[in-house]
Coordinates of N, CA, C and O in Angstrom, one line a residue:
R272 N 73.2 24.3 -8.1 CA 72.4 23.3 -9.1 C 71.2 23.3 -8.5 O 70.1 23.2 -9.4
L273 N 70.9 23.3 -7.2 CA 69.6 23.4 -6.8 C 68.8 24.6 -7.2 O 67.5 24.5 -7.5
I274 N 69.5 25.8 -7.2 CA 68.8 26.9 -7.7 C 68.4 26.9 -9.1 O 67.3 27.1 -9.7
Q275 N 69.5 26.2 -9.9 CA 69.3 26.2 -11.4 C 68.1 25.1 -11.6 O 67.1 25.4 -12.4
F276 N 67.7 24.1 -10.8 CA 66.9 23.3 -11.1 C 65.5 23.9 -10.7 O 64.4 23.8 -11.3
G277 N 65.4 24.6 -9.6 CA 64.3 25.5 -9.1 C 63.9 26.5 -10.2 O 62.6 26.6 -10.5
I278 N 64.6 27.1 -10.8 CA 64.4 28.0 -12.0 C 63.7 27.3 -13.2 O 62.6 27.6 -13.7
V279 N 64.3 26.2 -13.6 CA 63.8 25.3 -14.6 C 62.5 24.9 -14.3 O 61.5 24.9 -15.1
I280 N 62.1 24.4 -12.9 CA 60.8 23.9 -12.7 C 59.9 25.1 -12.8 O 58.7 25.1 -13.3
M281 N 60.3 26.3 -12.4 CA 59.5 27.5 -12.2 C 59.2 27.9 -13.7 O 57.8 28.2 -14.1
L282 N 60.0 27.9 -14.6 CA 59.8 28.2 -16.1 C 58.8 27.2 -16.8 O 58.0 27.5 -17.5
L283 N 58.9 25.8 -16.5 CA 58.2 24.9 -16.8 C 56.7 25.2 -16.4 O 55.7 25.0 -17.1
L284 N 56.4 25.3 -15.1 CA 55.1 25.8 -14.6 C 54.5 26.8 -15.2 O 53.5 26.9 -15.6
I285 N 55.3 28.1 -15.6 CA 54.9 29.1 -16.1 C 54.3 28.8 -17.7 O 53.2 29.3 -18.0
G286 N 55.2 28.0 -18.2 CA 54.8 27.5 -19.7 C 53.4 26.7 -19.6 O 52.7 27.0 -20.7
V287 N 53.4 25.9 -18.7 CA 52.2 25.1 -18.7 C 50.9 26.1 -18.4 O 49.9 25.8 -19.2
V288 N 51.0 26.9 -17.4 CA 49.9 27.8 -17.3 C 49.7 28.8 -18.4 O 48.4 29.0 -18.8
F289 N 50.6 29.2 -19.1 CA 50.5 30.0 -20.3 C 49.7 29.1 -21.4 O 48.9 29.6 -22.0
F290 N 50.3 28.0 -21.5 CA 49.6 27.0 -22.6 C 48.1 26.7 -22.4 O 47.2 26.9 -23.1
I291 N 47.9 26.4 -20.8 CA 46.4 26.2 -20.5 C 45.5 27.3 -20.8 O 44.4 27.3 -21.2
K292 N 46.0 28.7 -20.3 CA 45.3 29.8 -20.5 C 45.2 30.1 -21.9 O 44.0 30.6 -22.3
Y293 N 46.1 30.2 -22.8 CA 45.9 30.8 -24.1 C 45.8 29.9 -25.2 O 45.6 30.3 -26.4
F294 N 45.9 28.5 -25.0 CA 45.5 27.6 -26.1 C 44.7 26.6 -25.7 O 44.9 25.4 -25.8
P295 N 43.4 27.0 -25.2 CA 42.4 26.1 -25.0 C 41.9 25.2 -26.1 O 41.5 24.1 -25.6
Q296 N 41.9 25.6 -27.0 CA 41.4 24.9 -28.3 C 42.3 23.7 -28.5 O 41.8 22.6 -29.1
I297 N 43.6 23.6 -28.1 CA 44.5 22.5 -28.3 C 44.3 21.5 -27.3 O 44.1 20.3 -27.8
W298 N 44.2 21.7 -26.1 CA 44.0 20.7 -25.1 C 42.5 20.4 -24.7 O 42.1 19.5 -24.2
G299 N 41.6 21.5 -24.9 CA 40.3 21.4 -24.6 C 39.3 20.2 -24.9 O 38.7 19.9 -24.1
E300 N 39.4 19.8 -26.1 CA 38.7 18.6 -26.7 C 38.8 17.3 -25.9 O 37.9 16.6 -25.8
A301 N 40.0 17.1 -25.4 CA 40.3 15.9 -24.9 C 39.6 16.0 -23.4 O 39.0 15.0 -23.0
V302 N 39.4 17.2 -22.5 CA 38.9 17.3 -21.5 C 37.4 17.4 -21.4 O 36.6 16.8 -20.6
Y303 N 37.0 18.4 -22.4 CA 35.6 18.8 -22.7 C 35.3 18.3 -23.8 O 35.1 19.4 -24.8
P304 N 34.8 17.2 -24.3 CA 34.3 16.8 -25.5 C 33.0 17.8 -26.0 O 32.4 18.0 -25.1
L305 N 32.8 17.7 -27.1 CA 31.5 18.3 -27.6 C 30.8 17.3 -28.7 O 31.0 17.4 -29.7
E306 N 29.8 16.6 -28.1 CA 29.0 15.7 -28.9 C 27.6 16.2 -29.1 O 27.1 17.1 -28.4
Y307 N 26.9 15.7 -30.0 CA 25.5 15.9 -30.3 C 25.2 17.4 -30.7 O 24.3 18.2 -30.2
K308 N 26.4 17.8 -31.5 CA 26.2 19.5 -31.6 C 24.9 19.9 -32.4 O 24.2 20.7 -32.0
N309 N 24.5 19.1 -33.4 CA 23.2 19.4 -34.2 C 22.1 19.3 -33.1 O 21.1 20.2 -33.2
E310 N 21.9 18.4 -32.2 CA 20.7 18.4 -31.3 C 20.7 19.5 -30.3 O 19.7 20.1 -30.0
I311 N 21.9 19.7 -29.8 CA 22.1 21.0 -29.0 C 21.7 22.2 -29.5 O 20.9 23.0 -29.2
L312 N 22.3 22.5 -30.9 CA 21.8 23.8 -31.5 C 20.4 23.8 -31.9 O 19.8 24.9 -31.7
S313 N 19.8 22.9 -32.3 CA 18.4 22.8 -32.4 C 17.6 23.2 -31.2 O 16.5 23.9 -31.2
S314 N 17.9 22.6 -30.1 CA 17.1 22.8 -28.8 C 17.6 24.2 -28.3 O 16.7 25.1 -27.8
A315 N 18.8 24.7 -28.5 CA 19.2 26.2 -28.2 C 18.4 27.2 -29.0 O 17.9 28.0 -28.4
T316 N 18.1 26.8 -30.1 CA 17.6 27.8 -31.2 C 16.1 27.7 -30.7 O 15.2 28.8 -30.7
E317 N 15.4 26.7 -30.5 CA 14.0 26.3 -30.3 C 13.6 27.2 -28.9 O 12.5 27.9 -28.9
F318 N 14.5 27.0 -27.9 CA 14.0 27.5 -26.6 C 14.8 28.8 -26.3 O 14.6 29.4 -25.0
G319 N 15.7 29.3 -27.4 CA 16.3 30.6 -26.8 C 17.2 30.4 -25.8 O 17.4 31.4 -24.9
L320 N 18.0 29.5 -25.7 CA 19.1 29.3 -24.5 C 20.5 29.1 -25.1 O 20.6 29.0 -26.3
E321 N 21.5 29.6 -24.2 CA 22.8 29.6 -24.6 C 23.1 28.0 -25.0 O 22.9 27.1 -24.1
R322 N 23.9 27.7 -26.2 CA 24.1 26.4 -26.5 C 25.1 25.8 -25.6 O 24.9 24.5 -25.1
N323 N 26.1 26.5 -24.9 CA 27.0 26.0 -24.1 C 26.2 25.9 -22.7 O 26.9 25.1 -21.8
F324 N 25.4 26.5 -22.4 CA 24.7 26.3 -21.2 C 24.1 25.0 -21.2 O 24.1 24.1 -20.2
I325 N 23.4 24.6 -22.2 CA 22.9 23.0 -22.3 C 23.9 22.1 -22.3 O 23.9 21.2 -21.7
T326 N 25.0 22.5 -23.1 CA 26.1 21.6 -23.2 C 26.8 21.3 -21.8 O 27.2 20.1 -21.6
A327 N 27.0 22.3 -20.9 CA 27.4 22.2 -19.6 C 26.5 21.2 -18.7 O 27.2 20.4 -17.9
V328 N 25.2 21.4 -18.8 CA 24.4 20.6 -18.3 C 24.5 19.2 -18.5 O 24.6 18.3 -17.6
I329 N 24.6 19.0 -19.9 CA 24.7 17.4 -20.4 C 26.0 16.9 -19.8 O 26.2 15.8 -19.4
F330 N 27.1 17.7 -19.9 CA 28.4 17.2 -19.4 C 28.4 17.0 -18.0 O 29.0 15.8 -17.4
T331 N 27.8 17.9 -17.3 CA 27.7 17.5 -15.7 C 26.9 16.3 -15.4 O 27.3 15.7 -14.6
E332 N 26.0 16.3 -16.0 CA 24.9 15.2 -15.8 C 25.4 13.8 -16.1 O 25.0 12.8 -15.6
S333 N 25.8 13.7 -17.4 CA 26.2 12.2 -18.0 C 27.4 12.2 -18.7 O 27.6 11.0 -19.1
R334 N 28.3 13.3 -18.9 CA 29.3 13.2 -19.7 C 29.1 12.7 -21.0 O 29.9 11.7 -21.6
F335 N 28.0 13.0 -21.7 CA 27.6 12.8 -22.9 C 27.2 11.2 -23.1 O 27.3 10.5 -24.3
N336 N 26.9 10.4 -22.1 CA 26.4 9.0 -22.1 C 25.0 9.0 -22.1 O 24.2 9.2 -21.3
K337 N 24.6 8.8 -23.4 CA 23.1 8.8 -23.8 C 22.3 7.7 -23.0 O 21.1 7.7 -22.9
D338 N 23.2 6.6 -22.3 CA 22.3 5.5 -21.8 C 22.5 5.7 -20.2 O 22.2 4.6 -19.6
A339 N 23.0 6.7 -19.8 CA 23.2 6.9 -18.3 C 21.8 6.8 -17.6 O 20.7 7.3 -18.1
V340 N 21.8 6.0 -16.5 CA 20.8 6.1 -15.6 C 21.3 6.3 -14.2 O 22.2 5.6 -13.7
S341 N 20.6 7.0 -13.4 CA 21.0 7.5 -12.0 C 20.5 6.4 -11.1 O 19.6 5.7 -11.4
R342 N 20.9 6.4 -9.9 CA 20.4 5.6 -8.8 C 18.9 5.9 -8.4 O 18.3 5.0 -7.9
V343 N 18.4 7.1 -8.8 CA 17.1 7.4 -8.4 C 16.1 7.1 -9.9 O 15.0 7.5 -9.8
G344 N 16.7 6.7 -11.0 CA 16.0 6.5 -12.0 C 16.1 7.7 -13.3 O 15.2 7.5 -14.3
A345 N 16.7 8.8 -13.0 CA 17.0 9.7 -14.0 C 17.6 9.1 -15.4 O 18.7 8.2 -15.1
R346 N 17.2 9.5 -16.3 CA 17.8 9.0 -17.6 C 18.3 9.8 -18.7 O 18.0 10.9 -18.8
G347 N 19.3 9.4 -19.3 CA 19.8 9.9 -20.6 C 20.8 11.0 -20.3 O 21.4 11.4 -19.5
L348 N 21.3 11.8 -21.5 CA 21.9 12.7 -21.6 C 21.9 13.9 -20.4 O 22.9 14.4 -19.8
M349 N 20.6 14.2 -20.2 CA 20.2 15.3 -19.4 C 19.8 14.9 -18.1 O 19.3 15.7 -17.2
Q350 N 19.8 13.6 -17.8 CA 19.2 12.9 -16.5 C 17.9 13.3 -16.1 O 17.6 13.8 -15.2
L351 N 17.0 13.1 -17.0 CA 15.6 13.6 -16.8 C 14.9 12.4 -15.8 O 15.0 11.2 -16.4
M352 N 14.1 12.8 -14.9 CA 13.2 11.7 -14.4 C 12.0 11.6 -15.2 O 11.4 12.5 -15.9
P353 N 11.8 10.2 -15.4 CA 10.6 9.9 -16.5 C 9.3 10.8 -16.2 O 8.5 11.2 -17.2
T354 N 8.9 10.8 -15.0 CA 7.6 11.8 -14.6 C 7.8 13.2 -15.2 O 6.8 13.7 -15.8
T355 N 9.1 13.6 -14.9 CA 9.3 15.1 -15.2 C 9.1 15.2 -16.7 O 8.6 16.2 -17.2
A356 N 9.8 14.3 -17.5 CA 10.1 14.4 -18.9 C 8.5 14.1 -19.5 O 8.4 14.9 -20.4
R357 N 7.8 13.4 -19.0 CA 6.4 13.3 -19.4 C 5.6 14.6 -19.3 O 4.9 14.9 -20.3
G358 N 5.8 15.4 -18.4 CA 5.0 16.5 -18.1 C 5.5 17.6 -19.1 O 4.7 18.1 -19.7
V359 N 6.9 17.6 -19.4 CA 7.4 18.5 -20.3 C 7.0 18.0 -21.9 O 6.6 19.0 -22.4
A360 N 7.1 16.8 -22.0 CA 6.6 16.3 -23.4 C 5.2 16.8 -23.5 O 4.9 17.0 -24.7
N361 N 4.2 16.6 -22.6 CA 2.9 17.0 -22.7 C 2.7 18.5 -23.0 O 2.0 18.8 -23.8
S362 N 3.5 19.3 -22.4 CA 3.6 20.9 -22.5 C 4.1 21.1 -24.1 O 3.6 22.3 -24.5
L363 N 4.8 20.2 -24.7 CA 5.3 20.6 -26.0 C 4.3 19.7 -27.0 O 4.6 19.9 -28.1
G364 N 3.3 19.1 -26.5 CA 2.4 18.4 -27.5 C 2.9 17.0 -28.0 O 2.5 16.5 -29.0
M365 N 3.9 16.6 -27.3 CA 4.4 15.3 -27.6 C 3.6 14.1 -27.2 O 3.9 13.7 -26.0
S366 N 2.8 13.6 -27.9 CA 1.7 12.7 -27.6 C 2.1 11.4 -27.4 O 1.7 10.4 -26.8
D367 N 3.3 11.1 -28.2 CA 3.8 9.6 -28.3 C 5.0 9.4 -27.3 O 6.0 8.4 -27.6
F368 N 5.2 10.1 -26.3 CA 6.2 10.0 -25.4 C 6.2 8.6 -24.5 O 5.2 8.3 -24.2
T369 N 7.5 8.1 -24.6 CA 7.5 6.8 -23.7 C 9.0 7.0 -23.0 O 9.8 7.7 -23.4
Q370 N 9.0 6.3 -21.9 CA 10.4 6.3 -21.0 C 11.5 6.0 -21.8 O 12.6 6.4 -21.8
E371 N 11.3 4.9 -22.7 CA 12.4 4.6 -23.6 C 13.1 5.7 -24.4 O 14.1 5.6 -24.7
K372 N 12.2 6.6 -24.8 CA 12.8 7.6 -25.8 C 13.6 8.6 -25.1 O 14.2 9.3 -25.8
L373 N 14.1 8.4 -23.7 CA 14.8 9.3 -23.1 C 16.3 8.9 -23.4 O 17.2 9.6 -23.2
N374 N 16.5 7.7 -24.1 CA 17.7 7.3 -24.4 C 18.2 7.8 -26.1 O 19.1 7.7 -26.4
D375 N 17.1 8.6 -26.5 CA 17.3 9.2 -27.7 C 17.8 10.6 -27.5 O 17.0 11.4 -27.0
P376 N 19.1 10.9 -28.1 CA 19.7 12.1 -27.8 C 18.8 13.5 -28.2 O 18.9 14.3 -27.4
A377 N 18.2 13.3 -29.2 CA 17.5 14.4 -29.7 C 16.3 14.7 -28.8 O 16.0 15.9 -28.5
I378 N 15.5 13.6 -28.5 CA 14.5 13.9 -27.6 C 14.8 14.2 -26.1 O 14.5 15.1 -25.6
N379 N 15.9 13.7 -25.7 CA 16.3 13.9 -24.2 C 16.9 15.5 -24.3 O 16.4 16.1 -23.3
I380 N 17.5 15.8 -25.3 CA 18.1 17.1 -25.2 C 16.9 18.2 -25.2 O 16.9 19.2 -24.7
R381 N 15.9 17.8 -26.2 CA 15.0 18.7 -26.5 C 14.0 18.9 -25.1 O 13.6 20.1 -24.8
L382 N 13.7 17.5 -24.5 CA 12.8 17.9 -23.3 C 13.8 18.5 -22.1 O 13.1 19.3 -21.3
G383 N 15.0 18.2 -22.1 CA 15.9 18.6 -20.8 C 15.9 20.4 -21.2 O 15.8 21.0 -20.3
S384 N 16.0 20.7 -22.4 CA 16.2 22.2 -22.6 C 14.8 22.9 -22.3 O 14.8 24.0 -22.0
A385 N 13.7 22.0 -22.8 CA 12.5 22.7 -22.5 C 12.2 22.9 -21.0 O 11.8 24.1 -20.6
Y386 N 12.7 22.0 -20.2 CA 12.7 22.0 -18.8 C 13.4 23.2 -18.4 O 12.9 24.0 -17.4
L387 N 14.6 23.3 -18.7 CA 15.6 24.5 -18.4 C 14.8 25.8 -18.8 O 14.8 26.9 -17.9
K388 N 14.1 26.0 -20.0 CA 13.6 26.9 -20.5 C 12.3 27.5 -19.5 O 12.1 28.6 -19.0
Q389 N 11.5 26.5 -19.1 CA 10.6 26.6 -18.1 C 11.1 27.3 -16.8 O 10.6 28.3 -16.3
Q390 N 12.2 26.8 -16.4 CA 12.7 27.5 -15.2 C 13.5 28.9 -15.5 O 13.4 29.7 -14.5
Y391 N 13.9 29.0 -16.6 CA 14.6 30.3 -17.0 C 13.5 31.4 -16.8 O 13.7 32.6 -16.3
D392 N 12.2 31.0 -17.5 CA 11.1 32.0 -17.3 C 10.6 32.2 -15.9 O 10.4 33.4 -15.7
K393 N 10.6 31.1 -15.1 CA 10.1 31.3 -13.7 C 11.0 31.7 -12.9 O 10.5 32.7 -11.9
Y394 N 12.2 31.9 -13.0 CA 13.3 32.6 -12.3 C 13.9 33.8 -13.0 O 14.8 34.4 -12.5
S395 N 13.3 34.3 -14.0 CA 13.7 35.5 -14.7 C 15.2 35.5 -15.1 O 15.9 36.5 -14.8
G396 N 15.6 34.3 -15.4 CA 17.1 34.2 -16.0 C 18.1 34.1 -14.8 O 19.3 34.2 -15.1
N397 N 17.8 33.9 -13.6 CA 18.7 33.7 -12.5 C 19.2 32.1 -12.7 O 18.5 31.4 -12.2
Y398 N 20.5 32.1 -13.2 CA 20.9 30.8 -13.4 C 21.2 29.9 -12.2 O 21.1 28.7 -12.3
D399 N 21.5 30.6 -11.2 CA 21.8 29.8 -10.0 C 20.4 29.1 -9.5 O 20.4 28.0 -9.2
A400 N 19.3 30.0 -9.6 CA 18.1 29.4 -9.2 C 17.6 28.3 -10.3 O 17.1 27.3 -9.9
I401 N 17.9 28.6 -11.6 CA 17.5 27.6 -12.5 C 18.1 26.2 -12.3 O 17.5 25.2 -12.4
L402 N 19.4 26.2 -12.0 CA 20.3 25.2 -11.9 C 19.6 24.4 -10.6 O 19.7 23.1 -10.5
A403 N 19.6 25.2 -9.5 CA 19.2 24.7 -8.1 C 18.0 23.9 -8.4 O 17.7 22.7 -7.7
H404 N 17.0 24.4 -9.1 CA 15.6 23.9 -9.3 C 15.9 22.5 -10.2 O 15.2 21.5 -9.9
Y405 N 16.5 22.5 -11.2 CA 16.9 21.5 -12.1 C 17.6 20.4 -11.2 O 17.2 19.1 -11.4
N406 N 18.4 20.6 -10.2 CA 19.0 19.4 -9.6 C 18.2 19.1 -8.4 O 18.0 17.9 -8.0
G407 N 17.5 20.0 -7.7 CA 17.0 19.9 -6.4 C 15.5 20.0 -6.2 O 15.1 20.0 -5.3
G408 N 14.9 20.5 -7.5 CA 13.5 20.9 -7.3 C 13.1 22.3 -6.9 O 14.2 22.9 -6.4
P409 N 11.9 22.6 -6.8 CA 11.5 24.0 -6.5 C 12.0 24.4 -5.0 O 12.3 25.7 -4.7
S410 N 12.1 23.4 -4.2 CA 12.4 23.8 -2.7 C 13.8 24.3 -2.6 O 14.2 25.1 -1.9
A411 N 14.8 23.6 -3.4 CA 16.1 24.1 -3.6 C 16.3 25.5 -4.1 O 16.9 26.3 -3.5
A412 N 15.4 25.8 -5.0 CA 15.5 27.1 -5.7 C 15.0 28.0 -4.7 O 15.8 29.2 -4.5
G413 N 14.1 27.8 -3.8 CA 13.4 28.6 -2.9 C 14.6 28.9 -1.7 O 14.7 30.0 -1.4
I414 N 15.2 27.9 -1.3 CA 16.4 28.0 -0.4 C 17.3 29.0 -0.9 O 17.9 29.9 -0.1
L415 N 17.8 28.8 -2.0 CA 18.8 29.6 -2.7 C 18.4 31.1 -2.9 O 19.2 31.9 -2.4
M416 N 17.1 31.3 -3.2 CA 16.8 32.7 -3.3 C 16.6 33.3 -2.2 O 16.6 34.6 -1.9
S417 N 16.2 32.6 -1.0 CA 16.1 33.4 0.1 C 17.3 33.4 1.2 O 17.5 34.4 1.8
L418 N 18.1 32.3 1.0 CA 19.3 32.2 2.1 C 20.7 32.2 1.3 O 21.6 32.2 1.8
G419 N 20.8 32.1 0.0 CA 21.8 32.0 -0.9 C 22.4 30.6 -1.2 O 22.1 29.6 -0.6
Q420 N 23.4 30.5 -2.0 CA 23.8 29.2 -2.6 C 24.5 28.3 -1.5 O 24.3 27.3 -1.4
G421 N 25.0 29.0 -0.4 CA 25.7 28.3 0.6 C 24.8 27.6 1.4 O 25.3 26.6 2.2
A422 N 23.4 27.9 1.5 CA 22.5 27.2 2.3 C 22.1 25.9 1.7 O 21.2 25.1 2.3
L423 N 22.4 25.8 0.3 CA 21.9 24.5 -0.4 C 22.6 23.2 0.2 O 23.6 23.2 0.8
N424 N 22.1 22.1 0.1 CA 22.7 20.9 0.4 C 24.0 20.8 -0.6 O 24.0 21.3 -1.7
R425 N 24.9 19.9 -0.1 CA 26.1 19.7 -0.9 C 26.0 19.4 -2.3 O 26.6 19.9 -3.1
E426 N 25.0 18.3 -2.5 CA 25.0 17.9 -4.0 C 24.5 19.1 -4.8 O 25.1 19.3 -5.9
T427 N 23.6 19.7 -4.4 CA 22.9 20.9 -5.2 C 23.8 22.0 -5.4 O 24.0 22.8 -6.5
N428 N 24.5 22.4 -4.2 CA 25.5 23.5 -4.3 C 26.5 23.2 -5.2 O 27.2 24.0 -5.9
G429 N 27.1 21.8 -5.2 CA 28.1 21.5 -6.0 C 27.7 21.6 -7.5 O 28.4 21.8 -8.4
F430 N 26.6 21.2 -7.7 CA 25.9 21.0 -9.0 C 25.8 22.3 -9.8 O 26.4 22.7 -10.9
V431 N 25.4 23.3 -8.9 CA 25.3 24.6 -9.4 C 26.8 25.3 -9.9 O 26.8 25.8 -10.9
S432 N 27.7 25.1 -9.0 CA 29.0 25.6 -9.2 C 29.8 24.9 -10.3 O 30.5 25.5 -11.3
R433 N 29.4 23.5 -10.5 CA 30.2 22.7 -11.5 C 29.6 23.2 -13.0 O 30.4 23.4 -14.0
V434 N 28.2 23.3 -13.0 CA 27.7 23.7 -14.5 C 28.2 25.1 -14.7 O 28.7 25.3 -16.0
K435 N 28.3 26.1 -14.0 CA 28.8 27.3 -14.2 C 30.2 27.2 -14.7 O 30.7 28.0 -15.7
N436 N 31.0 26.4 -13.8 CA 32.5 26.4 -14.3 C 32.8 25.7 -15.8 O 33.5 26.1 -16.5
I437 N 32.0 24.6 -15.9 CA 32.0 23.9 -17.2 C 31.6 24.9 -18.4 O 32.0 24.7 -19.4
W438 N 30.6 25.6 -18.1 CA 30.0 26.5 -19.1 C 31.1 27.3 -19.5 O 31.2 27.7 -20.7
Q439 N 31.7 28.0 -18.5 CA 33.0 28.9 -18.7 C 33.9 28.2 -19.7 O 34.4 28.8 -20.6
A440 N 34.3 26.9 -19.3 CA 35.3 26.1 -20.1 C 34.7 25.9 -21.5 O 35.7 26.3 -22.6
Y441 N 33.6 25.7 -21.7 CA 33.1 25.4 -23.2 C 33.1 26.8 -24.1 O 33.5 26.7 -25.0
D442 N 32.7 27.9 -23.3 CA 32.9 29.3 -23.9 C 34.3 29.4 -24.3 O 34.6 29.9 -25.5
N443 N 35.1 29.3 -23.6 CA 36.7 29.4 -23.6 C 37.2 28.6 -24.8 O 38.0 29.0 -25.5
I444 N 36.8 27.3 -24.8 CA 37.4 26.3 -25.7 C 36.8 26.5 -27.1 O 37.4 26.4 -28.2
Y445 N 35.3 26.4 -27.3 CA 34.8 26.3 -28.4 C 34.2 27.6 -29.1 O 33.8 27.9 -30.2
G446 N 34.1 28.8 -28.1 CA 33.5 30.0 -28.4 C 32.0 29.8 -28.2 O 31.5 28.8 -28.1
K447 N 31.3 30.9 -28.1 CA 29.9 30.8 -27.8 C 28.9 30.6 -28.9 O 27.9 30.2 -28.8
N448 N 29.6 30.7 -30.2 CA 28.8 30.4 -31.3 C 29.2 29.4 -32.2 O 29.2 29.6 -33.5
W449 N 29.8 28.2 -31.7 CA 30.2 27.2 -32.7 C 28.9 26.6 -33.3 O 27.9 26.8 -33.0
E450 N 29.2 26.1 -34.5 CA 28.3 25.5 -35.2 C 28.1 24.0 -35.3 O 29.0 23.3 -34.6
G451 N 27.1 23.4 -36.0 CA 26.8 21.8 -35.8 C 27.8 21.2 -36.8 O 28.9 21.9 -37.3
G452 N 27.6 19.9 -36.9 CA 28.4 19.0 -37.7 C 29.6 18.7 -36.9 O 29.8 18.7 -35.8
S453 N 30.7 18.2 -37.7 CA 32.1 17.7 -37.2 C 33.0 18.4 -37.5 O 34.3 17.9 -37.6
G454 N 32.8 19.9 -37.9 CA 34.0 20.8 -38.1 C 34.9 21.1 -37.1 O 34.8 20.6 -35.7
A455 N 35.7 22.0 -37.4 CA 36.9 22.7 -36.4 C 36.1 23.2 -35.2 O 35.0 23.7 -35.4
F456 N 36.9 23.6 -34.2 CA 36.6 24.5 -33.3 C 35.8 25.9 -33.6 O 36.5 26.2 -34.5
G457 N 35.0 26.4 -32.9 CA 34.7 27.7 -33.2 C 35.8 28.6 -32.7 O 36.7 28.3 -32.0
I458 N 35.5 30.0 -33.0 CA 36.8 30.9 -32.7 C 36.4 31.4 -31.3 O 35.4 31.6 -30.9
K459 N 37.6 31.4 -30.3 CA 37.3 31.7 -29.3 C 36.9 33.2 -29.0 O 37.4 34.1 -29.7
E460 N 36.0 33.2 -28.2 CA 35.4 34.7 -27.9 C 35.6 35.0 -26.4 O 36.5 34.5 -25.8
D461 N 35.1 36.1 -26.1 CA 35.3 36.7 -24.7 C 35.0 35.5 -23.8 O 34.3 34.7 -24.0
S462 N 35.6 35.6 -22.5 CA 35.4 34.7 -21.5 C 33.8 34.6 -21.1 O 33.2 35.5 -21.4
F463 N 33.6 33.6 -20.2 CA 32.3 33.6 -19.6 C 31.6 34.9 -19.6 O 31.9 35.9 -19.0
T464 N 30.2 34.9 -20.1 CA 29.4 36.1 -20.2 C 29.2 36.7 -18.8 O 29.0 36.1 -17.8
D465 N 29.5 38.1 -18.9 CA 29.4 39.0 -17.6 C 28.0 39.1 -17.2 O 27.7 39.8 -16.3
S466 N 27.1 38.7 -18.2 CA 25.6 39.0 -18.1 C 24.9 38.0 -17.1 O 23.7 38.2 -16.9
L467 N 25.7 36.9 -16.5 CA 24.9 36.1 -15.7 C 24.4 36.9 -14.3 O 23.4 36.3 -13.9
N468 N 25.4 37.8 -13.8 CA 24.8 38.6 -12.7 C 24.4 37.6 -11.6 O 23.3 37.7 -10.8
I469 N 25.3 36.7 -11.2 CA 24.8 35.4 -10.3 C 25.6 35.9 -8.8 O 26.8 36.2 -8.8
K470 N 24.6 36.0 -7.9 CA 25.4 36.4 -6.5 C 25.6 35.1 -5.7 O 24.9 34.2 -5.8

């Protein structure tokens, strides 16, 4: 009986693993929701960024809570510091920026995406450095590029890894080219892009 019980448990575990691996569209939405699709798509198009890269940063920073405020004052979906956001807004010619506008999903996502694009250009598409800078500033990116991700402080190291893992999850669940609106999932495509080349 004990052997039979063990076999049943093993088969159940195999079934669960198979379900999780091959049917992410069924369970994925509950774990990784996708909100503000149109705003994400608009910014992805404007700044030439992967839509699920932006989405992963939003999920990691705020879990899609547009009113999130951190202990250091970062605000909104992409947890932007008001001074940083103001600088980005100025670079985009947004003369009417106010701190309160960081609670507007469209504005927050646009400014956060523009900031990611600035780092993308600065670090030539090195996503580890982009994310280290986004979380810990230029000094963190410098540490990463000279000493590797393991030399980062715990918070920034964790942020870089979480965003990359969540990006992969969104690629697997929704596909890389999902569209806006409230329609069904996109078709699942290949797993996380091999083009990251992150060391």
